Short mmCIF file of C-alpha atoms in Angstrom, two decimals:
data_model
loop_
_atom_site.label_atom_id
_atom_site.label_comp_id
_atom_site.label_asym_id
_atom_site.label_seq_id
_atom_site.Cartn_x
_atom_site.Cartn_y
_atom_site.Cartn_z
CA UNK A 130 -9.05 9.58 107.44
CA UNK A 131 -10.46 6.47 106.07
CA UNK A 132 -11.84 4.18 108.87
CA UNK A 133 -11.51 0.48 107.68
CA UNK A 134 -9.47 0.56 104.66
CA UNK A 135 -8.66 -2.33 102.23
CA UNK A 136 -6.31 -3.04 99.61
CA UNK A 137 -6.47 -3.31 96.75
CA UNK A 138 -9.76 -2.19 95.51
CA UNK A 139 -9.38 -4.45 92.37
CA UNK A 140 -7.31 -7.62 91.92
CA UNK A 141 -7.44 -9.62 88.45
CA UNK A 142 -5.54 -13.00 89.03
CA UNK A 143 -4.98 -16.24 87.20
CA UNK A 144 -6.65 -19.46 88.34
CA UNK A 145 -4.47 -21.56 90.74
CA UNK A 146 -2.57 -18.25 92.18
CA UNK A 147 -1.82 -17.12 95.17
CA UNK A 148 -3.26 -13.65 96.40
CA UNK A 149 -3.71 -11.57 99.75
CA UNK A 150 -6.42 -8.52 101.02
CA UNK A 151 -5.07 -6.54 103.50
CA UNK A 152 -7.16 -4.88 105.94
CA UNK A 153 -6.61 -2.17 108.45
CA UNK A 154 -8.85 0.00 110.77
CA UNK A 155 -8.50 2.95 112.58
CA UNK A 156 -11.65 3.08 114.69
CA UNK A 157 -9.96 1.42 117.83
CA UNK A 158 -12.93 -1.70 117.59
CA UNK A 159 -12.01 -4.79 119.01
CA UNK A 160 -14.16 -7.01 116.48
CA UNK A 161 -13.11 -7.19 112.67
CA UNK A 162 -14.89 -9.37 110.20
CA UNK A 163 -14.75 -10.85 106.06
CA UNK A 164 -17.85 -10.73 104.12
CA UNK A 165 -18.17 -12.17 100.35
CA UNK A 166 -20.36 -10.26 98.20
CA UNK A 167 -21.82 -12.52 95.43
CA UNK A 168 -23.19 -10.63 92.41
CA UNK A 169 -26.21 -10.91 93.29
CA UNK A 170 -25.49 -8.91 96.47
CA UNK A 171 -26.09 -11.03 98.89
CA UNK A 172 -23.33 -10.60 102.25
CA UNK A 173 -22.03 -13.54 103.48
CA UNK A 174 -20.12 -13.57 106.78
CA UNK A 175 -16.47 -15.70 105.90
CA UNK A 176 -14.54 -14.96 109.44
CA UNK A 177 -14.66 -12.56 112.27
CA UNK A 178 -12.08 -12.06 115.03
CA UNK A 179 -12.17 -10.61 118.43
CA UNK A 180 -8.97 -9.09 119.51
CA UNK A 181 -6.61 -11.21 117.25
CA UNK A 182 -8.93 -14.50 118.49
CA UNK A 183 -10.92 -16.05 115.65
CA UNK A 184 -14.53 -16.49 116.68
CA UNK A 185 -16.60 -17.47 113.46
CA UNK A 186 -15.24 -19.53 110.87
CA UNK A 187 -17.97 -20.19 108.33
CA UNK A 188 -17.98 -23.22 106.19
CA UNK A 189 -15.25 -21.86 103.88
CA UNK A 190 -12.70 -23.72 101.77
CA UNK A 191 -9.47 -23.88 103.37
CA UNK A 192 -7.79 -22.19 100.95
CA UNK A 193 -8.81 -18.97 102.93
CA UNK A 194 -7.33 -18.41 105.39
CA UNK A 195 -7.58 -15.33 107.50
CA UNK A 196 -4.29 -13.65 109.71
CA UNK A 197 -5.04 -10.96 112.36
CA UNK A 198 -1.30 -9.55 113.45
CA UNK A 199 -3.02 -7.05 115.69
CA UNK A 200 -6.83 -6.06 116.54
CA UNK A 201 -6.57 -3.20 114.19
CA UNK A 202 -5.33 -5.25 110.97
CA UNK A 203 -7.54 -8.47 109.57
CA UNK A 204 -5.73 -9.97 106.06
CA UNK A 205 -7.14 -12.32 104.24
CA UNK A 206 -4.70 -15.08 102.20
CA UNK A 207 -6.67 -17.07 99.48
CA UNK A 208 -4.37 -20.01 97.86
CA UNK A 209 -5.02 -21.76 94.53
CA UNK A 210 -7.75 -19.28 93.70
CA UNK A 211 -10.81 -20.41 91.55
CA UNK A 212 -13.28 -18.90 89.14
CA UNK A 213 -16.01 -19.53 91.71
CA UNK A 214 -14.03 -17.02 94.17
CA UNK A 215 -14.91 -14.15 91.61
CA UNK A 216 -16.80 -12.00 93.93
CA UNK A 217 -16.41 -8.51 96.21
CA UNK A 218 -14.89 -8.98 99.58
CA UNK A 219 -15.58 -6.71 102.08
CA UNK A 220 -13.93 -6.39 105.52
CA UNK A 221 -15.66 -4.83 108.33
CA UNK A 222 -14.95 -4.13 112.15
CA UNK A 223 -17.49 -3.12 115.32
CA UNK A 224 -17.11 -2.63 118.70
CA UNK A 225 -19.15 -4.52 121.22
CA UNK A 226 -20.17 -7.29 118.88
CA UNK A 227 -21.71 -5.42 116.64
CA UNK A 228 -24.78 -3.70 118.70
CA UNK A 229 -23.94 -0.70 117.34
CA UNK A 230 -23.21 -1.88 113.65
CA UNK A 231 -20.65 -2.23 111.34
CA UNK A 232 -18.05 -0.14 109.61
CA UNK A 233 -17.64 -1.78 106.36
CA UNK A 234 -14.30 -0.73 104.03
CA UNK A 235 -14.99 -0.02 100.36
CA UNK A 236 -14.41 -3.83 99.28
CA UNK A 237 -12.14 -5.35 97.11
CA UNK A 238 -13.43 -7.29 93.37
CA UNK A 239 -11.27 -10.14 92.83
CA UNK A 240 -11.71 -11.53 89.56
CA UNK A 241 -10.35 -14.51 88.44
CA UNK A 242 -9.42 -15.67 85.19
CA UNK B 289 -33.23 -22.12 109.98
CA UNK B 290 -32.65 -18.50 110.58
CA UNK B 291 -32.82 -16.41 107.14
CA UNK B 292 -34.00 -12.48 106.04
CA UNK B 293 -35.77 -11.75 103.15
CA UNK B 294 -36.12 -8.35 101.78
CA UNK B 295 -38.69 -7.13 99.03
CA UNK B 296 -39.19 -6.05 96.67
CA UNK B 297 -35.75 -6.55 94.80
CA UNK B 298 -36.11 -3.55 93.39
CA UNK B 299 -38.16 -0.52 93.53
CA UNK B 300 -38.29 2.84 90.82
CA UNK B 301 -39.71 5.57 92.34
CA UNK B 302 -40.86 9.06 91.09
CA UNK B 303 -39.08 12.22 93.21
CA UNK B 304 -41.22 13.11 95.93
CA UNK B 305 -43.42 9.16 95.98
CA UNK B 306 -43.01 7.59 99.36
CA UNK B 307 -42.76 4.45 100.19
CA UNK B 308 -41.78 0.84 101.67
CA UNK B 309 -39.29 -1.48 101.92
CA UNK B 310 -40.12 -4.89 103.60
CA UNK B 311 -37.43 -7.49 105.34
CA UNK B 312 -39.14 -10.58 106.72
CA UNK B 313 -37.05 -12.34 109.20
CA UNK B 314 -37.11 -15.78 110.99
CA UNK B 315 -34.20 -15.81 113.38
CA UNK B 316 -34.05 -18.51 116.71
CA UNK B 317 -33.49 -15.14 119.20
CA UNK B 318 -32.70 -11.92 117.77
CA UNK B 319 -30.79 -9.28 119.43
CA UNK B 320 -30.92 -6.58 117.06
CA UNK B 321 -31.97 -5.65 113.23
CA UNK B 322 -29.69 -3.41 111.10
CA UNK B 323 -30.41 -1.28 108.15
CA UNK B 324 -27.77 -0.30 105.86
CA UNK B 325 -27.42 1.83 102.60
CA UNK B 326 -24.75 0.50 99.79
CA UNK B 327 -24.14 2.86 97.14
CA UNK B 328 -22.48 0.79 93.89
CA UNK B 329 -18.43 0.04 94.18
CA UNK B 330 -18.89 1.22 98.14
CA UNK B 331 -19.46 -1.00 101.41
CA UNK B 332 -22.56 -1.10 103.12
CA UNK B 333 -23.24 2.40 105.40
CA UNK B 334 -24.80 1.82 108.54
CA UNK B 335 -28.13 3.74 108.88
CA UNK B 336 -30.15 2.14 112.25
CA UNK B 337 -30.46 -0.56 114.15
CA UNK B 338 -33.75 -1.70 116.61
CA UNK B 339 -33.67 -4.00 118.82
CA UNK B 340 -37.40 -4.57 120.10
CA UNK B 341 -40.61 -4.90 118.46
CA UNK B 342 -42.13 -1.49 118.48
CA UNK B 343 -39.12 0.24 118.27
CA UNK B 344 -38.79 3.17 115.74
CA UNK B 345 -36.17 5.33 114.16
CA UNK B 346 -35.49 7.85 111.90
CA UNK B 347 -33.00 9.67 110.10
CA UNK B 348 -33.69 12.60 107.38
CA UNK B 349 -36.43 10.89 105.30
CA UNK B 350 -35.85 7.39 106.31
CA UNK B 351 -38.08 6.08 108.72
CA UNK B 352 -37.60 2.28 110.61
CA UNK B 353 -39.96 0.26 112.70
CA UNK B 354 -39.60 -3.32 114.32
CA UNK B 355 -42.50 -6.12 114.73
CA UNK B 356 -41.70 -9.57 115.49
CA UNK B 357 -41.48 -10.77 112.53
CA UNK B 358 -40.51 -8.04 110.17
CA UNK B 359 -39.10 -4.71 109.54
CA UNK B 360 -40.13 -1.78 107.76
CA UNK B 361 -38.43 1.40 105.78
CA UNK B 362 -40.36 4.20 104.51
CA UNK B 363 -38.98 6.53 102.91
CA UNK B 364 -40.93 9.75 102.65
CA UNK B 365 -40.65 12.36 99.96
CA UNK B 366 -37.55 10.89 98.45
CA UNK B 367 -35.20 12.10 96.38
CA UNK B 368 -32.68 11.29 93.34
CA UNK B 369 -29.72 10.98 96.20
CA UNK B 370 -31.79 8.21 98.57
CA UNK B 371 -31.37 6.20 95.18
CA UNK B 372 -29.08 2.80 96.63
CA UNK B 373 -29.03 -1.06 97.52
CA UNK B 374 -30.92 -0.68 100.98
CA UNK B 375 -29.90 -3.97 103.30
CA UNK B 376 -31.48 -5.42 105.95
CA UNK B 377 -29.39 -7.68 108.49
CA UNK B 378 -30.38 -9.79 111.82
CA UNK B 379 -28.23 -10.26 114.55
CA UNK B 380 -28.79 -13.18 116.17
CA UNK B 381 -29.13 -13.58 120.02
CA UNK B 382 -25.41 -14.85 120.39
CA UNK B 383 -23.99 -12.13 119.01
CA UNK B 384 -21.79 -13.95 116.92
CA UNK B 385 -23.95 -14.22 113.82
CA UNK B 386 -25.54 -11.83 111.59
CA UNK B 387 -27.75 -12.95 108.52
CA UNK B 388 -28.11 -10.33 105.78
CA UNK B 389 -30.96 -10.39 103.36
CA UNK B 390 -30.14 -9.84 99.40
CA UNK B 391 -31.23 -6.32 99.22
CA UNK B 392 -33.87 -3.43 97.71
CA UNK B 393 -32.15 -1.55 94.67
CA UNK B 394 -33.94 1.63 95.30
CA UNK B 395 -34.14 4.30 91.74
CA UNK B 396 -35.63 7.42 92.50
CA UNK B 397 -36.02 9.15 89.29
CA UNK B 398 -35.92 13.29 89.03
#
C-alpha cells in the first residue's frame, strides 16, 4: 500500500499548456504539502494545507494553483506552463505539523518543451 | 534570514570508511531538525529528527547529533547500500516553515 501516491510519475508537455498532479494519501495526516525539486536538488516548499485550509502559500506564480477536495487528496493545477517549471514536484503530508516528519510520494518530473 | 547549508556536496567513500556530513543552520527559533535519505527518481525518506542541542540519534550505522548551530551525520562502517542524497531540513519555531539545505550525494564504493 503506497502511502502518499502521485500521478503521474512523468509528464512531458508543450509550453503554454495546461496540466494537473494529483495527489492522494493514505496515512490519515491532517497536513499535506508541494515541494519543487530544482536540479540541483534543492526542496522548495510551494503550498501546504491543513485539513482542506491552505496555510503556506510561497511566493509562487499564480499559474499554480493548488485544490485540496478532502484532507487526504492535495492536486496541484499549473496553467500556461513554462520552460522554467521543468523541475520534480514532490507532494508530501505529516501529522502534527510535521514534528514527526514527512512522508514524501515518489515525485513527479514535468518537463516542458 | 533563516537558511541550511549542508557540506560537502558530495562525498565518495571506500566500504567500511566512516564519516561526516555537516548542515550549518541559521534559523530565527527552531523547533526541530530533520534528516532525510533520497535515493535517485524517489522522494526524500525520513530518517530522524532532534529537536534540542545535545540531542542524539541513531539508526543502523547512521548516527545524528544537534548543537546550536549545526548538525552532524556519521556514518560508521558504511556500506555500498548507505550510498544516497542525504538532506538536512529546519523547522522553524512556527511550525509552518521548513528550510531544506541542497544536499550530500553520498558514493560508497565496494
Amino acid at each position: 500500500d503506497t502511502a502518499v501516491s502521485q500521478t503521474p510519475k512523468y509528464l512531458v508537455t508543450q509550453m503554454g499548456n495546461d496540466k494537473s498532479i494529483k495527489c492522494e494519501q493514505n496515512l490519515g495526516h491532517d497536513t499535506m504539502y508541494w515541494y519543487k525539486q530544482d536540479s540541483k536538488k534543492f526542496l522548495k516548499i510551494m503550498f501546504s494545507y491543513n485539513n482542506k485550509e491552505l496555510i503556506i502559500n510561497e511566493t509562487v506564480p499564480n499559474r499554480f494553483s493548488p485544490k485540496s477536495p478532502d484532507k487526504a487528496h492535495l492536486n496541484l493545477h499549473i496553467n500556461s506552463l513554462e520552460l522554467g517549471d521543468s523541475a520534480v514536484y514532490f507532494c508530501a503530508s505529516s501529522s502534527r505539523q510535521g514534528r514527526y516528519g514527512y512522508t514524501f510520494g515518489s515525485g513527479t518530473r514535468l518537463t516542458v518543451v | 534570514e533563516d537558511q541550511v547549508t549542508q557540506s560537502p556536496e558530495a562525498l565518495r567513500l571506500q566500504e567500511g570508511e566512516s564519516s561526516s556530513l555537516n548542515c550549518s543552520y541559521t534559523v530565527s527559533g527552531l523547533r526541530g531538525l530533520f534528516w532525510y535519505r533520497q535515493d535517485p527518481g524517489k522522494g526524500p525518506e525520513f530518517l530522524f529528527t532532534l529537536y534540542s542541542a545535545g540531542e542524539e540519534k541513531e539508526k543502523e550505522r547512521l548516527k545524528a547529533t544537534l548543537t546550536k548551530k549545526e548538525s552532524f551525520l556519521h556514518i560508521t562502517a558504511p556500506k555500498p547500500e548507505d550510498s544516497a542524497t542525504y538532506l538536512c531540513a529546519v523547522q522553524h519555531l512556527t511550525g509552518n516553515q521548513f528550510y531544506f539545505g541542497t544536499g550530500t550525494s553520498l558514493t560508497v564504493i565496494p
